[in-house]
Amino acid sequence: MNNRILITVVLMVCFATSSNAQILETTKPSDSAGVWQLLKYDAKFTIKGVGHSLTRPLHWKSDDFGKLGVLFFGTAALSLTDEPIRDLSQINKDKFPKVLRDFGWYFGNPQNYFLANAGLYTFGLITKNEKIRKASVLIISSSITTGLIQSIGKSVVGRARPGSGFDNYTFNPFSGEATFRSFPSGHTALAITMAHSVAKQFENPWIKAGIYTIGSIPPISRIIDDAHWITDIAFSTAISIIVVDSIDKFLFEKDAYDYPKKKKQISWNLRFSTNQIGIVGTF
């Protein structure tokens, strides 16, 4: 995502959430509300969702900073597997179907990604399907936040891509070169954000599994294409899940959309030990 576009969006969000702009004062529309009313309402919570997620660190407590420390420590520890996993992926590169590699690239491409979600939201808006509108608002607001994080991260960290010929500990911050924009993975951030947002709309574990399987194709394809290290993928996955859960909880607490009375949630926690590294979901 273009850095200037992201900065513009963030400034708009900061202005909107700190002002009394009329668009942010619409009430929950009735069942007979028109398309324009629904559009304004969804825009309101898209902006507020982004503002909420971007300002969460200001409200963090010691436990939250501890979890952030665990995320960074775990990512550093996982980097020991970067080279072995890269070697394994390149050995088996020809065995990975090209159609899946192509799907992974196109699905995680920002233009295609937002075009697909625009189509999804438009359908939900025209049909007045609240579940689809809610999913789209969650996807858009979460994608703006994760897009900002990964865009800034790529520039600040300046990590060399695996296909560049440099090792996984080569960094060149603020170089602006595509070669040094490996960490974190943008394709992964968008793919996991959409998959996690959509999966939240279903209770059936098999449907959820299918959605997450599709969402995992872009991250895997980026490793196969030698564009990212496993730690780029893992960090982006964790950030995407954290952001989506944060905004989904915000929408739920604000009663922005209809949620099931007994809302099932998966509590995601980072877990790192001598024999286990990963994100664990507790039902």
Coordinates of N, CA and C in Angstrom, one line a residue, residues 13-204:
V13 N -8.3 9.9 9.9 CA -8.9 9.1 11.1 C -8.7 9.9 12.4
C14 N -7.4 10.4 12.5 CA -7.1 11.2 13.7 C -8.0 12.4 13.8
F15 N -8.2 13.1 12.7 CA -9.1 14.3 12.7 C -10.5 13.9 13.0
A16 N -11.0 12.9 12.4 CA -12.4 12.5 12.6 C -12.7 12.0 14.0
T17 N -11.8 11.3 14.6 CA -12.0 10.8 15.9 C -11.8 11.8 17.0
S18 N -11.2 12.9 16.7 CA -11.0 13.9 17.7 C -11.9 15.1 17.5
S19 N -12.7 15.1 16.5 CA -13.7 16.2 16.2 C -15.1 15.7 16.4
N20 N -16.0 16.6 16.2 CA -17.4 16.3 16.4 C -18.1 16.3 15.0
A21 N -17.4 15.8 14.0 CA -17.9 15.7 12.7 C -19.2 15.0 12.6
Q22 N -20.2 15.5 11.9 CA -21.5 15.0 11.9 C -21.6 13.6 11.4
I23 N -20.7 13.2 10.6 CA -20.7 11.8 10.0 C -20.5 10.8 11.1
L24 N -19.8 11.2 12.2 CA -19.6 10.3 13.3 C -20.7 10.2 14.4
E25 N -21.8 11.0 14.1 CA -22.8 11.0 15.1 C -24.1 10.4 14.6
T26 N -24.1 9.6 13.6 CA -25.2 8.9 13.1 C -25.6 7.8 14.1
T27 N -26.9 7.5 14.2 CA -27.3 6.5 15.1 C -27.5 5.2 14.3
K28 N -27.7 4.1 15.1 CA -27.9 2.8 14.4 C -29.1 2.8 13.5
P29 N -28.9 2.6 12.2 CA -30.1 2.7 11.3 C -31.1 1.6 11.5
S30 N -32.3 1.9 11.2 CA -33.5 0.9 11.4 C -33.5 0.0 10.2
D31 N -34.3 -1.0 10.3 CA -34.4 -2.0 9.2 C -34.8 -1.4 7.9
S32 N -35.5 -0.3 8.0 CA -36.0 0.3 6.7 C -35.1 1.4 6.2
A33 N -33.9 1.5 6.8 CA -33.0 2.6 6.4 C -32.5 2.4 5.0
G34 N -32.3 3.6 4.3 CA -31.8 3.6 2.9 C -30.4 3.3 2.8
V35 N -29.9 3.1 1.6 CA -28.5 2.7 1.3 C -27.6 3.8 1.8
W36 N -28.0 5.1 1.6 CA -27.1 6.2 2.0 C -26.9 6.2 3.5
Q37 N -27.9 5.9 4.2 CA -27.8 5.9 5.7 C -26.9 4.8 6.2
L38 N -27.1 3.6 5.5 CA -26.2 2.5 5.9 C -24.8 2.8 5.5
L39 N -24.5 3.4 4.4 CA -23.2 3.8 4.0 C -22.5 4.7 5.0
K40 N -23.3 5.7 5.4 CA -22.7 6.7 6.4 C -22.4 6.0 7.7
Y41 N -23.3 5.1 8.1 CA -23.1 4.4 9.4 C -21.9 3.5 9.3
D42 N -21.7 2.8 8.2 CA -20.6 1.9 8.1 C -19.3 2.7 8.0
A43 N -19.3 3.8 7.3 CA -18.1 4.7 7.3 C -17.7 5.1 8.6
K44 N -18.7 5.5 9.4 CA -18.5 5.9 10.8 C -17.7 4.9 11.6
F45 N -18.2 3.6 11.5 CA -17.5 2.6 12.3 C -16.2 2.1 11.7
T46 N -16.1 2.3 10.4 CA -14.8 2.0 9.8 C -13.7 2.9 10.3
I47 N -14.0 4.2 10.3 CA -13.1 5.2 10.8 C -12.8 5.0 12.3
K48 N -13.9 4.8 13.1 CA -13.7 4.6 14.5 C -13.0 3.4 14.8
G49 N -13.1 2.3 14.0 CA -12.4 1.1 14.2 C -10.9 1.3 14.0
V50 N -10.6 2.0 13.0 CA -9.2 2.3 12.7 C -8.6 3.2 13.9
G51 N -9.3 4.2 14.3 CA -8.9 5.1 15.3 C -8.7 4.3 16.6
H52 N -9.6 3.4 16.9 CA -9.5 2.5 18.1 C -8.3 1.7 18.1
S53 N -8.0 1.0 17.0 CA -6.9 0.1 16.9 C -5.5 0.9 17.0
L54 N -5.5 2.1 16.3 CA -4.2 2.8 16.3 C -3.9 3.4 17.7
T55 N -5.0 3.7 18.5 CA -4.7 4.3 19.8 C -4.7 3.3 21.0
R56 N -4.8 2.0 20.7 CA -4.8 1.0 21.8 C -3.5 1.1 22.6
P57 N -2.3 1.2 22.0 CA -1.1 1.3 22.8 C -1.1 2.3 23.9
L58 N -1.9 3.4 23.7 CA -2.0 4.5 24.7 C -2.7 4.0 26.0
H59 N -3.4 2.9 25.8 CA -4.2 2.3 26.9 C -3.6 1.0 27.4
W60 N -2.5 0.6 26.9 CA -1.9 -0.7 27.3 C -1.4 -0.6 28.8
K61 N -1.5 -1.8 29.4 CA -1.0 -2.0 30.7 C 0.3 -2.8 30.7
S62 N 0.9 -3.1 31.8 CA 2.2 -3.8 31.8 C 2.0 -5.2 31.1
D63 N 0.9 -5.9 31.3 CA 0.7 -7.2 30.7 C 0.7 -7.1 29.2
D64 N 0.1 -6.0 28.6 CA 0.1 -5.8 27.2 C 1.5 -5.6 26.6
F65 N 2.3 -4.8 27.3 CA 3.7 -4.6 26.8 C 4.5 -5.9 27.0
G66 N 4.1 -6.7 28.0 CA 4.8 -8.0 28.2 C 4.5 -8.9 27.0
K67 N 3.2 -8.9 26.5 CA 2.9 -9.7 25.4 C 3.6 -9.2 24.1
L68 N 3.8 -7.9 24.0 CA 4.5 -7.4 22.8 C 5.9 -7.8 22.9
G69 N 6.5 -7.9 24.1 CA 7.9 -8.3 24.3 C 8.0 -9.8 23.9
V70 N 7.0 -10.6 24.3 CA 7.0 -12.0 23.9 C 7.0 -12.2 22.4
L71 N 6.1 -11.4 21.7 CA 6.0 -11.4 20.3 C 7.4 -11.2 19.6
F72 N 8.1 -10.1 20.1 CA 9.4 -9.8 19.5 C 10.4 -10.8 19.8
F73 N 10.4 -11.3 21.1 CA 11.4 -12.3 21.5 C 11.1 -13.6 20.7
G74 N 9.8 -14.0 20.6 CA 9.5 -15.2 19.8 C 9.9 -15.1 18.4
T75 N 9.7 -13.9 17.8 CA 10.1 -13.7 16.4 C 11.6 -13.9 16.2
A76 N 12.4 -13.3 17.2 CA 13.8 -13.4 17.1 C 14.3 -14.9 17.3
A77 N 13.6 -15.6 18.2 CA 13.9 -17.0 18.3 C 13.6 -17.8 17.1
L78 N 12.5 -17.5 16.5 CA 12.0 -18.2 15.3 C 13.0 -18.0 14.1
S79 N 13.7 -16.9 14.1 CA 14.6 -16.5 13.0 C 15.7 -17.6 12.8
L80 N 15.9 -18.4 13.9 CA 16.9 -19.5 13.7 C 16.5 -20.5 12.7
T81 N 15.2 -20.5 12.4 CA 14.7 -21.5 11.4 C 14.5 -20.9 10.0
D82 N 14.8 -19.6 9.9 CA 14.6 -18.9 8.6 C 15.3 -19.6 7.5
E83 N 16.6 -19.8 7.6 CA 17.4 -20.4 6.6 C 17.1 -21.9 6.3
P84 N 16.9 -22.7 7.3 CA 16.5 -24.1 7.0 C 15.1 -24.2 6.3
I85 N 14.2 -23.4 6.7 CA 12.8 -23.5 6.1 C 12.9 -22.9 4.6
R86 N 13.8 -21.9 4.4 CA 13.9 -21.4 3.1 C 14.6 -22.4 2.2
D87 N 15.6 -23.1 2.7 CA 16.2 -24.2 1.9 C 15.2 -25.3 1.5
L88 N 14.4 -25.7 2.5 CA 13.4 -26.7 2.3 C 12.4 -26.3 1.3
S89 N 12.0 -25.1 1.3 CA 10.9 -24.6 0.4 C 11.5 -24.5 -1.0
Q90 N 12.7 -24.1 -1.2 CA 13.3 -24.0 -2.5 C 13.6 -25.4 -3.1
I91 N 13.9 -26.4 -2.3 CA 14.1 -27.7 -2.8 C 12.8 -28.3 -3.3
N92 N 11.7 -27.9 -2.7 CA 10.4 -28.5 -3.1 C 9.6 -27.5 -3.9
K93 N 10.2 -26.4 -4.4 CA 9.5 -25.4 -5.1 C 8.7 -25.9 -6.2
D94 N 9.3 -26.8 -7.0 CA 8.6 -27.3 -8.2 C 7.4 -28.2 -7.9
K95 N 7.3 -28.6 -6.7 CA 6.2 -29.5 -6.3 C 5.0 -28.7 -5.9
F96 N 5.2 -27.4 -5.6 CA 4.0 -26.5 -5.2 C 3.3 -26.0 -6.5
P97 N 2.0 -26.4 -6.6 CA 1.2 -26.0 -7.8 C 1.3 -24.5 -8.2
K98 N 1.6 -24.2 -9.4 CA 1.8 -22.9 -9.9 C 0.5 -22.1 -9.7
V99 N -0.7 -22.8 -9.9 CA -1.9 -22.1 -9.7 C -2.1 -21.5 -8.3
L100 N -1.6 -22.2 -7.3 CA -1.7 -21.8 -5.9 C -0.7 -20.6 -5.7
R101 N 0.4 -20.7 -6.3 CA 1.4 -19.6 -6.2 C 0.8 -18.3 -6.8
D102 N 0.2 -18.5 -8.0 CA -0.4 -17.3 -8.6 C -1.6 -16.7 -7.8
F103 N -2.4 -17.6 -7.3 CA -3.5 -17.2 -6.4 C -3.0 -16.5 -5.2
G104 N -1.9 -17.0 -4.6 CA -1.3 -16.3 -3.4 C -0.9 -14.9 -3.7
W105 N -0.3 -14.7 -4.9 CA 0.2 -13.4 -5.2 C -0.9 -12.4 -5.5
Y106 N -1.9 -12.9 -6.3 CA -3.0 -12.0 -6.7 C -3.9 -11.7 -5.5
F107 N -4.1 -12.7 -4.7 CA -5.0 -12.5 -3.5 C -4.4 -11.5 -2.5
G108 N -3.1 -11.5 -2.4 CA -2.5 -10.6 -1.4 C -2.1 -9.3 -2.0
N109 N -2.3 -9.1 -3.3 CA -2.0 -7.9 -4.0 C -3.0 -6.8 -3.5
P110 N -2.5 -5.6 -3.0 CA -3.5 -4.6 -2.4 C -4.6 -4.2 -3.3
Q111 N -4.3 -4.0 -4.6 CA -5.3 -3.6 -5.6 C -6.4 -4.6 -5.7
N112 N -6.0 -5.9 -5.9 CA -7.0 -6.9 -6.1 C -7.8 -7.2 -4.7
Y113 N -7.0 -7.1 -3.6 CA -7.6 -7.3 -2.3 C -8.7 -6.3 -2.0
F114 N -8.4 -5.0 -2.2 CA -9.4 -4.0 -1.9 C -10.6 -4.0 -2.9
L115 N -10.3 -4.4 -4.2 CA -11.3 -4.5 -5.2 C -12.3 -5.6 -4.8
A116 N -11.8 -6.7 -4.3 CA -12.6 -7.8 -3.9 C -13.5 -7.4 -2.7
N117 N -12.9 -6.7 -1.8 CA -13.7 -6.3 -0.6 C -14.7 -5.3 -0.9
A118 N -14.3 -4.4 -1.9 CA -15.3 -3.4 -2.3 C -16.5 -4.0 -2.9
G119 N -16.3 -5.1 -3.7 CA -17.4 -5.8 -4.3 C -18.2 -6.5 -3.2
L120 N -17.6 -7.1 -2.2 CA -18.3 -7.7 -1.1 C -19.1 -6.8 -0.4
Y121 N -18.5 -5.6 0.0 CA -19.3 -4.6 0.7 C -20.5 -4.0 -0.1
T122 N -20.2 -3.8 -1.4 CA -21.3 -3.3 -2.3 C -22.5 -4.2 -2.3
F123 N -22.2 -5.5 -2.4 CA -23.2 -6.5 -2.4 C -24.0 -6.5 -1.0
G124 N -23.3 -6.4 0.1 CA -23.9 -6.3 1.4 C -24.7 -5.1 1.6
L125 N -24.3 -4.0 1.0 CA -25.0 -2.7 1.1 C -26.3 -2.7 0.3
I126 N -26.2 -3.2 -1.0 CA -27.3 -3.2 -1.8 C -28.4 -4.1 -1.3
T127 N -28.0 -5.3 -0.8 CA -28.9 -6.3 -0.3 C -29.3 -6.0 1.2
K128 N -28.6 -5.0 1.8 CA -28.9 -4.7 3.2 C -28.6 -5.8 4.1
N129 N -27.6 -6.6 3.7 CA -27.2 -7.8 4.5 C -26.2 -7.3 5.6
E130 N -26.7 -7.3 6.8 CA -25.8 -6.7 7.9 C -24.6 -7.5 8.2
K131 N -24.7 -8.8 8.1 CA -23.6 -9.7 8.3 C -22.4 -9.4 7.4
I132 N -22.8 -9.3 6.1 CA -21.7 -9.0 5.1 C -21.2 -7.6 5.3
R133 N -22.0 -6.6 5.6 CA -21.6 -5.2 5.9 C -20.6 -5.2 7.1
K134 N -21.0 -5.9 8.1 CA -20.1 -6.0 9.3 C -18.8 -6.6 9.0
A135 N -18.8 -7.7 8.2 CA -17.5 -8.3 7.9 C -16.6 -7.4 7.0
S136 N -17.3 -6.7 6.1 CA -16.5 -5.7 5.3 C -15.9 -4.6 6.1
V137 N -16.7 -4.0 7.0 CA -16.2 -3.0 7.9 C -15.0 -3.5 8.7
L138 N -15.1 -4.7 9.2 CA -14.0 -5.3 10.0 C -12.8 -5.5 9.1
I139 N -13.0 -5.9 7.9 CA -11.9 -6.2 7.0 C -11.2 -4.8 6.6
I140 N -12.0 -3.9 6.2 CA -11.4 -2.6 5.8 C -10.7 -1.9 6.9
S141 N -11.3 -1.7 8.1 CA -10.7 -1.0 9.2 C -9.4 -1.8 9.7
S142 N -9.5 -3.1 9.7 CA -8.3 -3.9 10.1 C -7.2 -3.8 9.1
S143 N -7.6 -3.8 7.8 CA -6.6 -3.8 6.7 C -5.8 -2.4 6.7
I144 N -6.5 -1.4 7.0 CA -5.9 -0.1 7.0 C -4.8 0.0 8.2
T145 N -5.2 -0.6 9.3 CA -4.3 -0.6 10.4 C -3.1 -1.5 10.2
T146 N -3.3 -2.8 9.7 CA -2.2 -3.7 9.4 C -1.4 -3.2 8.3
G147 N -2.0 -2.5 7.3 CA -1.3 -2.0 6.2 C -0.3 -0.9 6.6
L148 N -0.8 -0.1 7.6 CA 0.1 1.0 8.1 C 1.3 0.4 8.8
I149 N 1.0 -0.6 9.7 CA 2.0 -1.3 10.5 C 3.1 -1.9 9.6
Q150 N 2.6 -2.7 8.6 CA 3.6 -3.4 7.7 C 4.3 -2.4 6.8
S151 N 3.7 -1.3 6.4 CA 4.4 -0.3 5.5 C 5.5 0.4 6.3
I152 N 5.2 0.8 7.5 CA 6.2 1.5 8.3 C 7.3 0.5 8.7
G153 N 6.8 -0.7 9.1 CA 7.8 -1.7 9.5 C 8.8 -2.1 8.4
K154 N 8.3 -2.2 7.1 CA 9.2 -2.5 6.0 C 10.3 -1.5 5.9
S155 N 9.9 -0.2 6.0 CA 10.9 0.9 5.8 C 11.8 1.0 7.0
V156 N 11.3 0.9 8.2 CA 12.1 1.1 9.4 C 13.1 -0.1 9.6
V157 N 12.6 -1.3 9.4 CA 13.5 -2.5 9.6 C 14.4 -2.7 8.4
G158 N 13.9 -2.6 7.2 CA 14.8 -2.7 6.1 C 15.5 -4.0 5.9
R159 N 14.7 -5.1 6.1 CA 15.3 -6.4 6.1 C 15.4 -6.9 4.6
A160 N 16.5 -7.6 4.4 CA 16.7 -8.1 3.0 C 15.8 -9.3 2.7
R161 N 15.3 -9.4 1.5 CA 14.5 -10.6 1.2 C 15.4 -11.8 0.9
P162 N 14.9 -13.0 1.1 CA 15.7 -14.2 0.9 C 16.2 -14.4 -0.5
G163 N 15.5 -13.9 -1.5 CA 15.9 -14.1 -2.8 C 17.0 -13.1 -3.3
S164 N 17.3 -12.2 -2.4 CA 18.3 -11.1 -2.7 C 19.8 -11.6 -2.7
G165 N 20.0 -12.7 -2.0 CA 21.3 -13.2 -1.9 C 22.0 -12.9 -0.5
F166 N 21.3 -12.0 0.2 CA 21.8 -11.7 1.6 C 21.1 -12.7 2.6
D167 N 21.8 -12.8 3.8 CA 21.2 -13.7 4.7 C 20.1 -13.0 5.5
N168 N 19.5 -13.8 6.4 CA 18.3 -13.3 7.1 C 18.5 -12.3 8.2
Y169 N 19.8 -12.0 8.4 CA 20.2 -10.9 9.4 C 20.8 -9.7 8.8
T170 N 20.5 -9.5 7.5 CA 21.0 -8.3 6.8 C 19.9 -7.3 6.8
F171 N 20.2 -6.1 7.2 CA 19.2 -5.0 7.3 C 19.8 -3.7 6.7
N172 N 18.9 -2.9 6.1 CA 19.3 -1.6 5.5 C 18.1 -0.7 5.6
P173 N 17.9 -0.2 6.9 CA 16.7 0.7 7.2 C 16.6 1.9 6.3
F174 N 15.4 2.2 5.9 CA 15.1 3.4 5.1 C 15.8 3.5 3.8
S175 N 16.2 2.4 3.2 CA 16.8 2.4 1.9 C 15.9 2.7 0.8
G176 N 14.6 2.3 1.0 CA 13.6 2.5 -0.1 C 13.7 1.5 -1.2
E177 N 14.6 0.6 -1.2 CA 14.8 -0.5 -2.2 C 13.9 -1.6 -1.9
A178 N 13.3 -2.2 -2.9 CA 12.4 -3.4 -2.7 C 13.1 -4.5 -2.1
T179 N 14.4 -4.6 -2.4 CA 15.2 -5.7 -1.9 C 15.2 -5.7 -0.3
F180 N 15.1 -4.6 0.3 CA 15.2 -4.5 1.7 C 13.8 -4.1 2.3
R181 N 12.8 -4.8 1.8 CA 11.4 -4.6 2.4 C 10.7 -5.9 2.7
S182 N 11.5 -6.8 3.3 CA 11.0 -8.2 3.6 C 10.1 -8.3 4.8
F183 N 10.5 -7.5 5.9 CA 9.8 -7.6 7.2 C 8.9 -6.4 7.5
P184 N 7.6 -6.6 7.8 CA 6.9 -7.9 7.8 C 6.3 -8.1 6.4
S185 N 5.5 -9.2 6.2 CA 5.0 -9.5 4.9 C 3.6 -8.8 4.7
G186 N 3.6 -8.0 3.6 CA 2.3 -7.3 3.3 C 1.2 -8.2 2.8
H187 N 1.6 -9.2 1.9 CA 0.6 -10.2 1.4 C 0.0 -11.0 2.5
T188 N 0.9 -11.4 3.5 CA 0.4 -12.1 4.6 C -0.6 -11.3 5.5
A189 N -0.2 -10.1 5.7 CA -1.0 -9.2 6.6 C -2.4 -9.1 6.0
L190 N -2.6 -8.9 4.7 CA -3.9 -8.7 4.1 C -4.6 -10.0 4.0
A191 N -3.9 -11.1 3.6 CA -4.6 -12.4 3.5 C -5.2 -12.9 4.9
I192 N -4.4 -12.8 5.9 CA -4.8 -13.2 7.2 C -5.8 -12.3 7.8
T193 N -5.7 -11.0 7.5 CA -6.7 -10.1 8.0 C -8.1 -10.4 7.4
M194 N -8.2 -10.7 6.1 CA -9.4 -11.0 5.5 C -9.9 -12.4 6.0
A195 N -9.1 -13.4 6.0 CA -9.5 -14.7 6.4 C -10.0 -14.7 7.9
H196 N -9.3 -14.1 8.8 CA -9.7 -14.0 10.2 C -11.0 -13.3 10.3
S197 N -11.2 -12.2 9.6 CA -12.4 -11.4 9.7 C -13.6 -12.2 9.2
V198 N -13.4 -12.8 8.0 CA -14.5 -13.6 7.5 C -14.9 -14.8 8.3
A199 N -13.8 -15.5 8.8 CA -14.0 -16.7 9.6 C -14.8 -16.4 10.9
K200 N -14.7 -15.2 11.4 CA -15.4 -14.8 12.6 C -16.9 -14.7 12.4
Q201 N -17.3 -14.7 11.2 CA -18.8 -14.6 10.9 C -19.5 -16.0 10.9
F202 N -18.7 -17.0 11.1 CA -19.3 -18.4 11.0 C -19.0 -19.1 12.3
E203 N -19.9 -20.0 12.7 CA -19.7 -20.8 13.9 C -19.2 -22.2 13.5
N204 N -19.5 -22.7 12.3 CA -19.1 -24.0 11.9 C -17.6 -24.2 11.8

